């Protein structure tokens, strides 16, 4: 079983990730981890903080000569901005006058955090609830990605819409219709999205979105959007229907909802399946060279909580960022008077970053279920188990059902 923990405040010294349970000898390329860290920081519409930070994961333990040791892997991501916050974020009591934050932003964890933890300064909630923590999650997800790469599993994403601006072309249809041509492959779509500052696949749409972000910024407003996260190269049989908490899609949905500001998640045709006939909703099974194939992938790669071997297709929605430069109504907890919410530096749009974080959490959940199934103290052992299972899978099934 793999697990990870993150620690760190947004304006503290930095973020810590501890990843535990990976087998030994997994090749680790720090540059690849840092590429993911950089991708998370990108996107048109981000705030001033991203100009200050150059996120990089420093390895503290668990890796030697570019390979995992099987021991806990710990990583540190420095907050460069901390230098400007040493008094406000001091671990020790300070004599300096530190302004207390008393005005909660609707949509952020400010009010619930202060109620629940009995704080008298909203800063105490802001610091951990900030999406800055997702940098530590991407560091963990990057280790999972490197592990999955060894088995030919890759994860990618693209943004479907920001602020209600969609492409005329419905790229998700290619995925759901199980198009196998190179141009429609999930990975090709993701690489294309990487070239866009808003991670979309359509130039016209990109222009419109950038215009809308500029307009939102001018108004002091923010925007949300939807994105697709996909994984390819999966074996049949990760996850199970045997118990609710062993279903892969349930775990993925939980991890996606755990990303800051994500309000909805769907698999395959998702909500649309509720409006269609059964005959339009399922993936017909056909014979293929490999044994079986599917005409379509409307299930999004999971049936009965278990991978079908087809790409995993997850769509998620991110609400607009809660910090508004033209704020909405709230209550000042110090005066108990109605006021406008506090302004503070933030992003205007973070949907492209959210998609990259989505890739990371998806990679993590897949790696977790993969290792639950195949185990192994070294990656060589994992590979033997994986090869043994996948090689025999279809033959075994066909033999089982063969009439004697
Ligand atoms: C973020 C760092 C934060 C925000 C953003 C994400 O930095 P700061 O608060 O210093 O500007 O830019 O967080 C939020 C949008 C939020 O609501 O918490 C990051 O590293 O991704």
mmCIF file of C-alpha atoms and ligand atoms in Angstrom:
data_model
loop_
_atom_site.group_PDB
_atom_site.id
_atom_site.type_symbol
_atom_site.label_atom_id
_atom_site.label_comp_id
_atom_site.label_asym_id
_atom_site.label_seq_id
_atom_site.Cartn_x
_atom_site.Cartn_y
_atom_site.Cartn_z
ATOM 1 C CA UNK A 1 0.000 0.000 0.000
ATOM 2 C CA UNK A 2 1.321 3.421 -0.904
ATOM 3 C CA UNK A 3 0.384 6.541 0.988
ATOM 4 C CA UNK A 4 1.488 10.132 1.251
ATOM 5 C CA UNK A 5 1.265 13.074 3.555
ATOM 6 C CA UNK A 6 1.808 16.730 2.850
ATOM 7 C CA UNK A 7 2.641 19.526 5.271
ATOM 8 C CA UNK A 8 3.211 23.220 4.944
ATOM 9 C CA UNK A 9 1.531 26.602 5.000
ATOM 10 C CA UNK A 10 1.169 28.800 1.942
ATOM 11 C CA UNK A 11 3.529 31.482 3.267
ATOM 12 C CA UNK A 12 5.573 29.316 5.611
ATOM 13 C CA UNK A 13 9.098 28.141 4.873
ATOM 14 C CA UNK A 14 7.951 25.520 2.382
ATOM 15 C CA UNK A 15 5.982 22.382 1.658
ATOM 16 C CA UNK A 16 6.887 18.865 2.653
ATOM 17 C CA UNK A 17 5.742 15.632 1.015
ATOM 18 C CA UNK A 18 6.379 12.169 2.406
ATOM 19 C CA UNK A 19 5.625 9.316 0.033
ATOM 20 C CA UNK A 20 5.760 5.818 1.386
ATOM 21 C CA UNK A 21 5.352 2.274 0.081
ATOM 22 C CA UNK A 22 6.824 2.347 -3.432
ATOM 23 C CA UNK A 23 9.016 -0.635 -4.267
ATOM 24 C CA UNK A 24 12.767 -0.231 -4.662
ATOM 25 C CA UNK A 25 14.530 0.405 -7.967
ATOM 26 C CA UNK A 26 11.877 2.655 -9.524
ATOM 27 C CA UNK A 27 13.845 4.995 -11.816
ATOM 28 C CA UNK A 28 13.475 8.589 -10.608
ATOM 29 C CA UNK A 29 14.406 11.513 -12.793
ATOM 30 C CA UNK A 30 14.267 14.727 -10.788
ATOM 31 C CA UNK A 31 13.946 16.777 -13.954
ATOM 32 C CA UNK A 32 10.709 14.973 -14.771
ATOM 33 C CA UNK A 33 9.346 15.734 -11.297
ATOM 34 C CA UNK A 34 10.266 19.376 -11.689
ATOM 35 C CA UNK A 35 8.683 19.554 -15.109
ATOM 36 C CA UNK A 36 5.378 18.644 -13.447
ATOM 37 C CA UNK A 37 6.002 21.252 -10.745
ATOM 38 C CA UNK A 38 6.494 23.826 -13.470
ATOM 39 C CA UNK A 39 3.388 22.742 -15.384
ATOM 40 C CA UNK A 40 1.325 23.262 -12.224
ATOM 41 C CA UNK A 41 2.523 26.848 -12.011
ATOM 42 C CA UNK A 42 1.615 27.739 -15.545
ATOM 43 C CA UNK A 43 -1.546 29.075 -17.160
ATOM 44 C CA UNK A 44 -2.846 32.457 -18.216
ATOM 45 C CA UNK A 45 -4.711 34.194 -15.405
ATOM 46 C CA UNK A 46 -2.549 33.276 -12.453
ATOM 47 C CA UNK A 47 -1.705 35.896 -9.837
ATOM 48 C CA UNK A 48 1.496 37.560 -8.654
ATOM 49 C CA UNK A 49 2.638 34.645 -6.523
ATOM 50 C CA UNK A 50 3.628 32.556 -9.522
ATOM 51 C CA UNK A 51 6.134 35.270 -10.500
ATOM 52 C CA UNK A 52 7.822 34.873 -7.139
ATOM 53 C CA UNK A 53 7.959 31.072 -7.014
ATOM 54 C CA UNK A 54 9.952 28.634 -9.153
ATOM 55 C CA UNK A 55 8.703 25.403 -7.650
ATOM 56 C CA UNK A 56 11.202 22.589 -7.476
ATOM 57 C CA UNK A 57 11.123 19.442 -5.365
ATOM 58 C CA UNK A 58 14.280 18.890 -3.383
ATOM 59 C CA UNK A 59 14.786 15.236 -2.502
ATOM 60 C CA UNK A 60 15.546 14.745 1.160
ATOM 61 C CA UNK A 61 15.427 10.950 1.373
ATOM 62 C CA UNK A 62 14.416 7.664 -0.231
ATOM 63 C CA UNK A 63 16.314 7.942 -3.520
ATOM 64 C CA UNK A 64 19.888 6.946 -4.347
ATOM 65 C CA UNK A 65 21.567 7.060 -7.759
ATOM 66 C CA UNK A 66 18.215 7.924 -9.405
ATOM 67 C CA UNK A 67 16.380 4.921 -7.976
ATOM 68 C CA UNK A 68 13.940 4.487 -5.110
ATOM 69 C CA UNK A 69 15.281 2.632 -2.078
ATOM 70 C CA UNK A 70 11.909 1.393 -0.873
ATOM 71 C CA UNK A 71 12.258 3.754 2.084
ATOM 72 C CA UNK A 72 10.030 6.807 2.628
ATOM 73 C CA UNK A 73 10.706 9.445 0.002
ATOM 74 C CA UNK A 74 10.646 12.929 1.420
ATOM 75 C CA UNK A 75 10.651 16.076 -0.654
ATOM 76 C CA UNK A 76 10.801 19.770 0.130
ATOM 77 C CA UNK A 77 9.422 22.594 -1.974
ATOM 78 C CA UNK A 78 10.678 25.973 -0.851
ATOM 79 C CA UNK A 79 8.297 28.942 -0.598
ATOM 80 C CA UNK A 80 10.416 31.773 -1.873
ATOM 81 C CA UNK A 81 7.780 34.219 -0.698
ATOM 82 C CA UNK A 82 8.423 33.144 2.886
ATOM 83 C CA UNK A 83 11.207 35.744 3.153
ATOM 84 C CA UNK A 84 8.494 38.389 2.977
ATOM 85 C CA UNK A 85 6.373 36.681 5.606
ATOM 86 C CA UNK A 86 8.816 35.760 8.389
ATOM 87 C CA UNK A 87 7.083 38.038 10.915
ATOM 88 C CA UNK A 88 3.519 37.162 9.916
ATOM 89 C CA UNK A 89 4.322 33.440 9.852
ATOM 90 C CA UNK A 90 6.742 33.422 12.793
ATOM 91 C CA UNK A 91 6.722 30.145 14.745
ATOM 92 C CA UNK A 92 7.383 32.120 17.889
ATOM 93 C CA UNK A 93 5.385 34.895 19.445
ATOM 94 C CA UNK A 94 6.479 38.238 18.095
ATOM 95 C CA UNK A 95 6.381 41.738 19.527
ATOM 96 C CA UNK A 96 5.723 43.158 16.073
ATOM 97 C CA UNK A 97 2.188 44.317 15.360
ATOM 98 C CA UNK A 98 0.633 41.731 13.087
ATOM 99 C CA UNK A 99 -2.691 42.647 11.547
ATOM 100 C CA UNK A 100 -5.413 40.115 12.328
ATOM 101 C CA UNK A 101 -7.710 39.097 9.497
ATOM 102 C CA UNK A 102 -11.321 39.276 10.593
ATOM 103 C CA UNK A 103 -13.237 39.428 7.289
ATOM 104 C CA UNK A 104 -13.954 35.984 5.740
ATOM 105 C CA UNK A 105 -14.160 35.492 1.953
ATOM 106 C CA UNK A 106 -17.278 33.617 0.841
ATOM 107 C CA UNK A 107 -16.267 30.454 -0.992
ATOM 108 C CA UNK A 108 -12.944 30.018 0.800
ATOM 109 C CA UNK A 109 -12.357 28.082 4.029
ATOM 110 C CA UNK A 110 -12.021 31.322 6.033
ATOM 111 C CA UNK A 111 -15.264 31.201 8.001
ATOM 112 C CA UNK A 112 -15.638 27.457 8.510
ATOM 113 C CA UNK A 113 -11.942 27.195 9.398
ATOM 114 C CA UNK A 114 -12.159 29.874 12.074
ATOM 115 C CA UNK A 115 -15.385 28.440 13.524
ATOM 116 C CA UNK A 116 -14.115 24.899 13.615
ATOM 117 C CA UNK A 117 -10.591 25.550 14.910
ATOM 118 C CA UNK A 118 -11.592 28.377 17.247
ATOM 119 C CA UNK A 119 -9.195 30.892 15.691
ATOM 120 C CA UNK A 120 -9.223 34.638 16.299
ATOM 121 C CA UNK A 121 -7.303 35.344 13.082
ATOM 122 C CA UNK A 122 -8.465 34.055 9.698
ATOM 123 C CA UNK A 123 -4.818 33.910 8.573
ATOM 124 C CA UNK A 124 -4.626 30.622 10.490
ATOM 125 C CA UNK A 125 -7.214 29.085 8.124
ATOM 126 C CA UNK A 126 -6.025 30.720 4.916
ATOM 127 C CA UNK A 127 -2.541 29.338 5.166
ATOM 128 C CA UNK A 128 -3.345 25.652 4.990
ATOM 129 C CA UNK A 129 -6.502 25.882 2.904
ATOM 130 C CA UNK A 130 -4.619 27.732 0.150
ATOM 131 C CA UNK A 131 -4.156 25.832 -3.081
ATOM 132 C CA UNK A 132 -0.424 26.303 -2.626
ATOM 133 C CA UNK A 133 -0.517 22.869 -0.929
ATOM 134 C CA UNK A 134 -1.261 21.270 -4.289
ATOM 135 C CA UNK A 135 2.435 21.754 -5.182
ATOM 136 C CA UNK A 136 3.196 19.066 -2.588
ATOM 137 C CA UNK A 137 0.520 16.813 -4.108
ATOM 138 C CA UNK A 138 2.042 17.220 -7.549
ATOM 139 C CA UNK A 139 5.420 16.203 -6.110
ATOM 140 C CA UNK A 140 3.833 12.983 -4.777
ATOM 141 C CA UNK A 141 1.919 12.404 -8.010
ATOM 142 C CA UNK A 142 5.136 12.784 -9.991
ATOM 143 C CA UNK A 143 6.669 9.814 -8.207
ATOM 144 C CA UNK A 144 3.528 7.830 -9.087
ATOM 145 C CA UNK A 145 3.816 8.932 -12.712
ATOM 146 C CA UNK A 146 7.422 7.747 -12.949
ATOM 147 C CA UNK A 147 6.382 4.410 -11.522
ATOM 148 C CA UNK A 148 3.468 4.077 -13.976
ATOM 149 C CA UNK A 149 5.711 5.011 -16.916
ATOM 150 C CA UNK A 150 7.584 1.771 -16.273
ATOM 151 C CA UNK A 151 4.391 -0.085 -17.194
ATOM 152 C CA UNK A 152 3.493 2.090 -20.165
ATOM 153 C CA UNK A 153 0.753 3.967 -18.317
ATOM 154 C CA UNK A 154 0.566 7.687 -18.978
ATOM 155 C CA UNK A 155 -1.648 10.472 -17.728
ATOM 156 C CA UNK A 156 -2.629 13.702 -19.454
ATOM 157 C CA UNK A 157 -5.243 16.444 -19.462
ATOM 158 C CA UNK A 158 -6.800 19.299 -21.343
ATOM 159 C CA UNK A 159 -9.119 22.127 -20.424
ATOM 160 C CA UNK A 160 -12.600 21.833 -21.900
ATOM 161 C CA UNK A 161 -13.974 25.247 -20.967
ATOM 162 C CA UNK A 162 -13.191 28.348 -18.973
ATOM 163 C CA UNK A 163 -15.971 30.764 -18.078
ATOM 164 C CA UNK A 164 -18.466 28.908 -20.264
ATOM 165 C CA UNK A 165 -16.361 29.155 -23.439
ATOM 166 C CA UNK A 166 -16.239 25.764 -25.142
ATOM 167 C CA UNK A 167 -14.673 24.672 -28.414
ATOM 168 C CA UNK A 168 -17.016 23.984 -31.341
ATOM 169 C CA UNK A 169 -15.281 20.649 -31.658
ATOM 170 C CA UNK A 170 -16.184 18.159 -28.931
ATOM 171 C CA UNK A 171 -12.841 16.507 -28.267
ATOM 172 C CA UNK A 172 -14.269 14.365 -25.509
ATOM 173 C CA UNK A 173 -16.346 12.557 -28.163
ATOM 174 C CA UNK A 174 -13.134 11.180 -29.658
ATOM 175 C CA UNK A 175 -12.221 9.741 -26.295
ATOM 176 C CA UNK A 176 -15.703 8.426 -25.513
ATOM 177 C CA UNK A 177 -16.053 6.911 -28.987
ATOM 178 C CA UNK A 178 -12.732 5.124 -28.425
ATOM 179 C CA UNK A 179 -11.066 6.574 -31.526
ATOM 180 C CA UNK A 180 -7.746 4.904 -31.897
ATOM 181 C CA UNK A 181 -6.108 7.130 -34.499
ATOM 182 C CA UNK A 182 -2.976 8.881 -33.247
ATOM 183 C CA UNK A 183 -4.456 12.427 -33.382
ATOM 184 C CA UNK A 184 -7.236 11.534 -30.977
ATOM 185 C CA UNK A 185 -5.118 9.675 -28.469
ATOM 186 C CA UNK A 186 -5.371 11.088 -25.004
ATOM 187 C CA UNK A 187 -1.651 11.662 -24.842
ATOM 188 C CA UNK A 188 -1.584 13.537 -28.161
ATOM 189 C CA UNK A 189 -4.416 15.763 -26.933
ATOM 190 C CA UNK A 190 -2.578 16.472 -23.691
ATOM 191 C CA UNK A 191 0.675 17.388 -25.435
ATOM 192 C CA UNK A 192 -1.263 19.753 -27.650
ATOM 193 C CA UNK A 193 -2.898 21.308 -24.592
ATOM 194 C CA UNK A 194 0.555 21.857 -23.087
ATOM 195 C CA UNK A 195 1.218 24.348 -25.892
ATOM 196 C CA UNK A 196 -1.762 26.518 -24.975
ATOM 197 C CA UNK A 197 -1.564 29.044 -22.096
ATOM 198 C CA UNK A 198 -5.072 27.948 -21.092
ATOM 199 C CA UNK A 199 -4.549 24.222 -21.930
ATOM 200 C CA UNK A 200 -7.258 24.145 -24.613
ATOM 201 C CA UNK A 201 -7.044 22.392 -27.984
ATOM 202 C CA UNK A 202 -8.664 25.028 -30.163
ATOM 203 C CA UNK A 203 -6.993 28.354 -31.062
ATOM 204 C CA UNK A 204 -10.256 30.231 -31.585
ATOM 205 C CA UNK A 205 -11.473 29.101 -28.186
ATOM 206 C CA UNK A 206 -8.125 30.040 -26.650
ATOM 207 C CA UNK A 207 -8.410 33.614 -27.945
ATOM 208 C CA UNK A 208 -11.953 33.950 -26.646
ATOM 209 C CA UNK A 209 -10.990 32.565 -23.251
ATOM 210 C CA UNK A 210 -8.028 34.921 -22.908
ATOM 211 C CA UNK A 211 -10.310 37.831 -23.787
ATOM 212 C CA UNK A 212 -12.793 36.694 -21.166
ATOM 213 C CA UNK A 213 -10.071 36.320 -18.521
ATOM 214 C CA UNK A 214 -8.840 39.844 -19.306
ATOM 215 C CA UNK A 215 -12.391 41.165 -18.937
ATOM 216 C CA UNK A 216 -12.871 39.295 -15.658
ATOM 217 C CA UNK A 217 -9.584 40.672 -14.346
ATOM 218 C CA UNK A 218 -10.590 44.197 -15.284
ATOM 219 C CA UNK A 219 -13.836 43.759 -13.383
ATOM 220 C CA UNK A 220 -11.968 42.326 -10.393
ATOM 221 C CA UNK A 221 -13.685 39.001 -10.965
ATOM 222 C CA UNK A 222 -12.598 35.373 -11.370
ATOM 223 C CA UNK A 223 -13.561 32.362 -13.515
ATOM 224 C CA UNK A 224 -13.766 28.590 -13.241
ATOM 225 C CA UNK A 225 -14.072 25.857 -15.828
ATOM 226 C CA UNK A 226 -14.034 22.184 -16.677
ATOM 227 C CA UNK A 227 -11.213 19.876 -17.673
ATOM 228 C CA UNK A 228 -10.608 16.298 -18.740
ATOM 229 C CA UNK A 229 -7.990 14.052 -17.218
ATOM 230 C CA UNK A 230 -7.148 10.810 -18.982
ATOM 231 C CA UNK A 231 -4.927 7.813 -18.402
ATOM 232 C CA UNK A 232 -3.894 5.276 -21.019
ATOM 233 C CA UNK A 233 -2.056 1.960 -21.077
ATOM 234 C CA UNK A 234 -3.984 0.384 -18.200
ATOM 235 C CA UNK A 235 -4.307 -3.321 -17.596
ATOM 236 C CA UNK A 236 -7.738 -4.894 -17.092
ATOM 237 C CA UNK A 237 -8.564 -5.398 -13.421
ATOM 238 C CA UNK A 238 -7.365 -2.494 -11.268
ATOM 239 C CA UNK A 239 -9.941 -1.917 -8.532
ATOM 240 C CA UNK A 240 -12.892 -4.156 -7.744
ATOM 241 C CA UNK A 241 -16.662 -4.237 -7.275
ATOM 242 C CA UNK A 242 -16.220 -6.484 -4.232
ATOM 243 C CA UNK A 243 -16.499 -3.584 -1.800
ATOM 244 C CA UNK A 244 -17.449 0.082 -2.191
ATOM 245 C CA UNK A 245 -14.145 1.458 -0.993
ATOM 246 C CA UNK A 246 -12.135 -0.738 -3.325
ATOM 247 C CA UNK A 247 -13.704 0.708 -6.450
ATOM 248 C CA UNK A 248 -11.128 2.576 -8.498
ATOM 249 C CA UNK A 249 -13.586 5.172 -9.822
ATOM 250 C CA UNK A 250 -14.766 5.941 -6.284
ATOM 251 C CA UNK A 251 -11.191 6.537 -5.153
ATOM 252 C CA UNK A 252 -10.428 8.702 -8.180
ATOM 253 C CA UNK A 253 -13.601 10.739 -7.672
ATOM 254 C CA UNK A 254 -12.632 11.317 -4.033
ATOM 255 C CA UNK A 255 -9.128 12.395 -4.964
ATOM 256 C CA UNK A 256 -10.444 14.765 -7.647
ATOM 257 C CA UNK A 257 -12.977 16.295 -5.253
ATOM 258 C CA UNK A 258 -10.096 16.738 -2.821
ATOM 259 C CA UNK A 259 -8.486 19.251 -5.175
ATOM 260 C CA UNK A 260 -9.175 22.795 -4.006
ATOM 261 C CA UNK A 261 -12.232 24.371 -5.690
ATOM 262 C CA UNK A 262 -13.320 21.196 -7.534
ATOM 263 C CA UNK A 263 -17.105 20.897 -7.250
ATOM 264 C CA UNK A 264 -18.021 18.066 -9.638
ATOM 265 C CA UNK A 265 -16.480 14.937 -11.129
ATOM 266 C CA UNK A 266 -17.785 12.526 -13.750
ATOM 267 C CA UNK A 267 -16.567 9.389 -15.494
ATOM 268 C CA UNK A 268 -17.043 8.745 -19.191
ATOM 269 C CA UNK A 269 -20.396 10.105 -20.386
ATOM 270 C CA UNK A 270 -21.190 10.880 -16.737
ATOM 271 C CA UNK A 271 -24.259 13.073 -16.273
ATOM 272 C CA UNK A 272 -25.213 12.712 -19.946
ATOM 273 C CA UNK A 273 -25.696 8.973 -19.455
ATOM 274 C CA UNK A 274 -28.671 9.826 -17.254
ATOM 275 C CA UNK A 275 -30.478 11.301 -20.282
ATOM 276 C CA UNK A 276 -29.746 8.501 -22.756
ATOM 277 C CA UNK A 277 -31.118 5.023 -23.501
ATOM 278 C CA UNK A 278 -29.181 2.043 -22.222
ATOM 279 C CA UNK A 279 -28.403 1.051 -25.785
ATOM 280 C CA UNK A 280 -26.684 4.438 -26.216
ATOM 281 C CA UNK A 281 -24.801 4.258 -22.968
ATOM 282 C CA UNK A 282 -22.779 1.062 -22.826
ATOM 283 C CA UNK A 283 -19.702 -0.155 -24.632
ATOM 284 C CA UNK A 284 -20.356 -3.119 -26.907
ATOM 285 C CA UNK A 285 -17.870 -5.955 -26.570
ATOM 286 C CA UNK A 286 -16.157 -7.144 -29.738
ATOM 287 C CA UNK A 287 -13.579 -9.778 -30.541
ATOM 288 C CA UNK A 288 -10.081 -8.522 -31.275
ATOM 289 C CA UNK A 289 -6.546 -9.890 -31.747
ATOM 290 C CA UNK A 290 -5.914 -9.329 -28.055
ATOM 291 C CA UNK A 291 -9.083 -11.251 -27.133
ATOM 292 C CA UNK A 292 -11.719 -8.571 -26.548
ATOM 293 C CA UNK A 293 -12.205 -4.965 -27.416
ATOM 294 C CA UNK A 294 -14.890 -2.313 -27.043
ATOM 295 C CA UNK A 295 -16.579 -0.292 -29.728
ATOM 296 C CA UNK A 296 -16.765 2.759 -27.492
ATOM 297 C CA UNK A 297 -15.480 3.956 -24.137
ATOM 298 C CA UNK A 298 -18.526 5.692 -22.669
ATOM 299 C CA UNK A 299 -17.814 4.096 -19.301
ATOM 300 C CA UNK A 300 -14.579 6.093 -19.115
ATOM 301 C CA UNK A 301 -12.433 3.008 -18.655
ATOM 302 C CA UNK A 302 -14.127 1.635 -15.546
ATOM 303 C CA UNK A 303 -16.890 -0.956 -15.177
ATOM 304 C CA UNK A 304 -17.824 -2.291 -11.764
ATOM 305 C CA UNK A 305 -15.141 -0.125 -10.147
ATOM 306 C CA UNK A 306 -12.570 -2.050 -12.194
ATOM 307 C CA UNK A 307 -10.444 -0.945 -15.158
ATOM 308 C CA UNK A 308 -11.590 -2.306 -18.516
ATOM 309 C CA UNK A 309 -8.165 -1.676 -20.039
ATOM 310 C CA UNK A 310 -9.485 1.285 -22.010
ATOM 311 C CA UNK A 311 -8.395 4.832 -21.168
ATOM 312 C CA UNK A 312 -9.718 6.306 -17.950
ATOM 313 C CA UNK A 313 -11.679 9.458 -18.790
ATOM 314 C CA UNK A 314 -12.504 11.805 -15.952
ATOM 315 C CA UNK A 315 -14.093 15.234 -16.250
ATOM 316 C CA UNK A 316 -14.061 17.704 -13.392
ATOM 317 C CA UNK A 317 -15.417 21.178 -12.740
ATOM 318 C CA UNK A 318 -13.587 23.894 -10.849
ATOM 319 C CA UNK A 319 -15.535 26.774 -9.362
ATOM 320 C CA UNK A 320 -14.218 30.326 -9.791
ATOM 321 C CA UNK A 321 -11.459 31.388 -7.363
ATOM 322 C CA UNK A 322 -12.986 32.742 -4.156
ATOM 323 C CA UNK A 323 -10.770 35.812 -3.731
ATOM 324 C CA UNK A 324 -12.356 38.688 -5.629
ATOM 325 C CA UNK A 325 -10.789 42.066 -6.261
ATOM 326 C CA UNK A 326 -14.356 43.432 -6.508
ATOM 327 C CA UNK A 327 -15.548 41.592 -3.438
ATOM 328 C CA UNK A 328 -19.000 40.354 -2.460
ATOM 329 C CA UNK A 329 -20.806 40.657 0.848
ATOM 330 C CA UNK A 330 -19.648 39.116 4.083
ATOM 331 C CA UNK A 331 -19.564 39.884 7.812
ATOM 332 C CA UNK A 332 -16.616 41.356 9.695
ATOM 333 C CA UNK A 333 -16.233 38.995 12.637
ATOM 334 C CA UNK A 334 -14.668 41.767 14.770
ATOM 335 C CA UNK A 335 -17.471 44.307 14.367
ATOM 336 C CA UNK A 336 -20.246 41.884 13.311
ATOM 337 C CA UNK A 337 -21.154 44.407 10.623
ATOM 338 C CA UNK A 338 -21.903 43.629 6.974
ATOM 339 C CA UNK A 339 -18.887 44.532 4.863
ATOM 340 C CA UNK A 340 -17.302 43.561 1.551
ATOM 341 C CA UNK A 341 -14.900 40.627 1.632
ATOM 342 C CA UNK A 342 -11.168 41.164 1.971
ATOM 343 C CA UNK A 343 -9.046 41.448 -1.106
ATOM 344 C CA UNK A 344 -5.796 39.604 -1.212
ATOM 345 C CA UNK A 345 -3.368 38.572 -3.896
ATOM 346 C CA UNK A 346 -4.689 35.539 -5.724
ATOM 347 C CA UNK A 347 -5.219 33.964 -9.117
ATOM 348 C CA UNK A 348 -7.997 35.075 -11.461
ATOM 349 C CA UNK A 349 -8.168 31.667 -13.126
ATOM 350 C CA UNK A 350 -6.397 28.454 -12.164
ATOM 351 C CA UNK A 351 -8.241 25.873 -14.314
ATOM 352 C CA UNK A 352 -5.109 24.936 -16.350
ATOM 353 C CA UNK A 353 -3.195 24.352 -13.106
ATOM 354 C CA UNK A 354 -6.131 22.389 -11.708
ATOM 355 C CA UNK A 355 -5.983 20.058 -14.730
ATOM 356 C CA UNK A 356 -2.302 19.355 -14.048
ATOM 357 C CA UNK A 357 -3.090 18.681 -10.392
ATOM 358 C CA UNK A 358 -5.878 16.380 -11.651
ATOM 359 C CA UNK A 359 -3.284 14.408 -13.608
ATOM 360 C CA UNK A 360 -1.168 14.064 -10.471
ATOM 361 C CA UNK A 361 -3.960 12.785 -8.255
ATOM 362 C CA UNK A 362 -5.151 10.428 -10.983
ATOM 363 C CA UNK A 363 -1.609 9.048 -11.360
ATOM 364 C CA UNK A 364 -1.452 8.555 -7.615
ATOM 365 C CA UNK A 365 -4.730 6.614 -7.381
ATOM 366 C CA UNK A 366 -3.802 4.382 -10.322
ATOM 367 C CA UNK A 367 -0.371 3.656 -8.848
ATOM 368 C CA UNK A 368 -2.021 2.856 -5.527
ATOM 369 C CA UNK A 369 -4.449 0.338 -7.021
ATOM 370 C CA UNK A 370 -1.720 -1.040 -9.271
ATOM 371 C CA UNK A 371 0.525 -1.789 -6.306
ATOM 372 C CA UNK A 372 -2.401 -3.118 -4.278
ATOM 373 C CA UNK A 373 -2.882 -5.641 -7.064
ATOM 374 C CA UNK A 374 0.651 -6.485 -8.085
ATOM 375 C CA UNK A 375 2.641 -5.710 -4.911
ATOM 376 C CA UNK A 376 6.377 -6.280 -4.831
ATOM 377 C CA UNK A 377 9.236 -4.994 -2.690
ATOM 378 C CA UNK A 378 11.297 -4.222 -5.782
ATOM 379 C CA UNK A 379 10.004 -3.053 -9.144
ATOM 380 C CA UNK A 380 11.420 -6.247 -10.659
ATOM 381 C CA UNK A 381 9.089 -8.262 -8.444
ATOM 382 C CA UNK A 382 6.172 -5.977 -9.356
ATOM 383 C CA UNK A 383 6.990 -6.446 -13.041
ATOM 384 C CA UNK A 384 7.086 -10.245 -12.728
ATOM 385 C CA UNK A 385 3.670 -10.215 -11.074
ATOM 386 C CA UNK A 386 2.287 -7.829 -13.665
ATOM 387 C CA UNK A 387 3.660 -9.840 -16.605
ATOM 388 C CA UNK A 388 2.430 -13.111 -15.165
ATOM 389 C CA UNK A 389 -1.093 -11.720 -14.754
ATOM 390 C CA UNK A 390 -1.417 -9.830 -18.041
ATOM 391 C CA UNK A 391 0.132 -12.582 -20.187
ATOM 392 C CA UNK A 392 -2.328 -15.209 -19.058
ATOM 393 C CA UNK A 393 -5.408 -13.094 -18.583
ATOM 394 C CA UNK A 394 -7.370 -13.623 -21.796
ATOM 395 C CA UNK A 395 -6.236 -17.188 -22.385
ATOM 396 C CA UNK A 396 -7.304 -18.161 -18.916
ATOM 397 C CA UNK A 397 -10.732 -16.608 -19.392
ATOM 398 C CA UNK A 398 -11.290 -18.204 -22.798
ATOM 399 C CA UNK A 399 -10.155 -21.580 -21.454
ATOM 400 C CA UNK A 400 -12.491 -21.301 -18.454
ATOM 401 C CA UNK A 401 -15.518 -20.863 -20.665
ATOM 402 C CA UNK A 402 -14.615 -23.303 -23.407
ATOM 403 C CA UNK A 403 -17.189 -26.064 -23.757
ATOM 404 C CA UNK A 404 -15.610 -29.405 -22.995
HETATM 405 C C1 LIG B 1 -1.048 29.181 -5.053
HETATM 406 C C2 LIG B 1 -0.493 30.089 -4.210
HETATM 407 C C3 LIG B 1 -1.323 31.137 -3.605
HETATM 408 C C4 LIG B 1 -2.420 31.577 -4.560
HETATM 409 C C5 LIG B 1 -3.249 30.399 -5.047
HETATM 410 C C6 LIG B 1 -2.484 29.176 -5.381
HETATM 411 O O1 LIG B 1 -0.450 32.150 -3.308
HETATM 412 P P1 LIG B 1 -0.832 33.575 -2.645
HETATM 413 O O2 LIG B 1 -2.010 33.340 -1.746
HETATM 414 O O3 LIG B 1 0.418 33.958 -1.908
HETATM 415 O O4 LIG B 1 -1.094 34.496 -3.802
HETATM 416 O O5 LIG B 1 -1.849 32.191 -5.695
HETATM 417 O O6 LIG B 1 -4.165 30.034 -4.046
HETATM 418 C C7 LIG B 1 -5.480 30.285 -4.224
HETATM 419 C C8 LIG B 1 -6.005 30.629 -5.347
HETATM 420 C C9 LIG B 1 -6.299 30.120 -3.055
HETATM 421 O O7 LIG B 1 -7.499 30.477 -3.150
HETATM 422 O O8 LIG B 1 -5.817 29.709 -2.034
HETATM 423 C C10 LIG B 1 -0.246 28.121 -5.676
HETATM 424 O O9 LIG B 1 0.963 27.953 -5.392
HETATM 425 O O10 LIG B 1 -0.823 27.394 -6.507
#
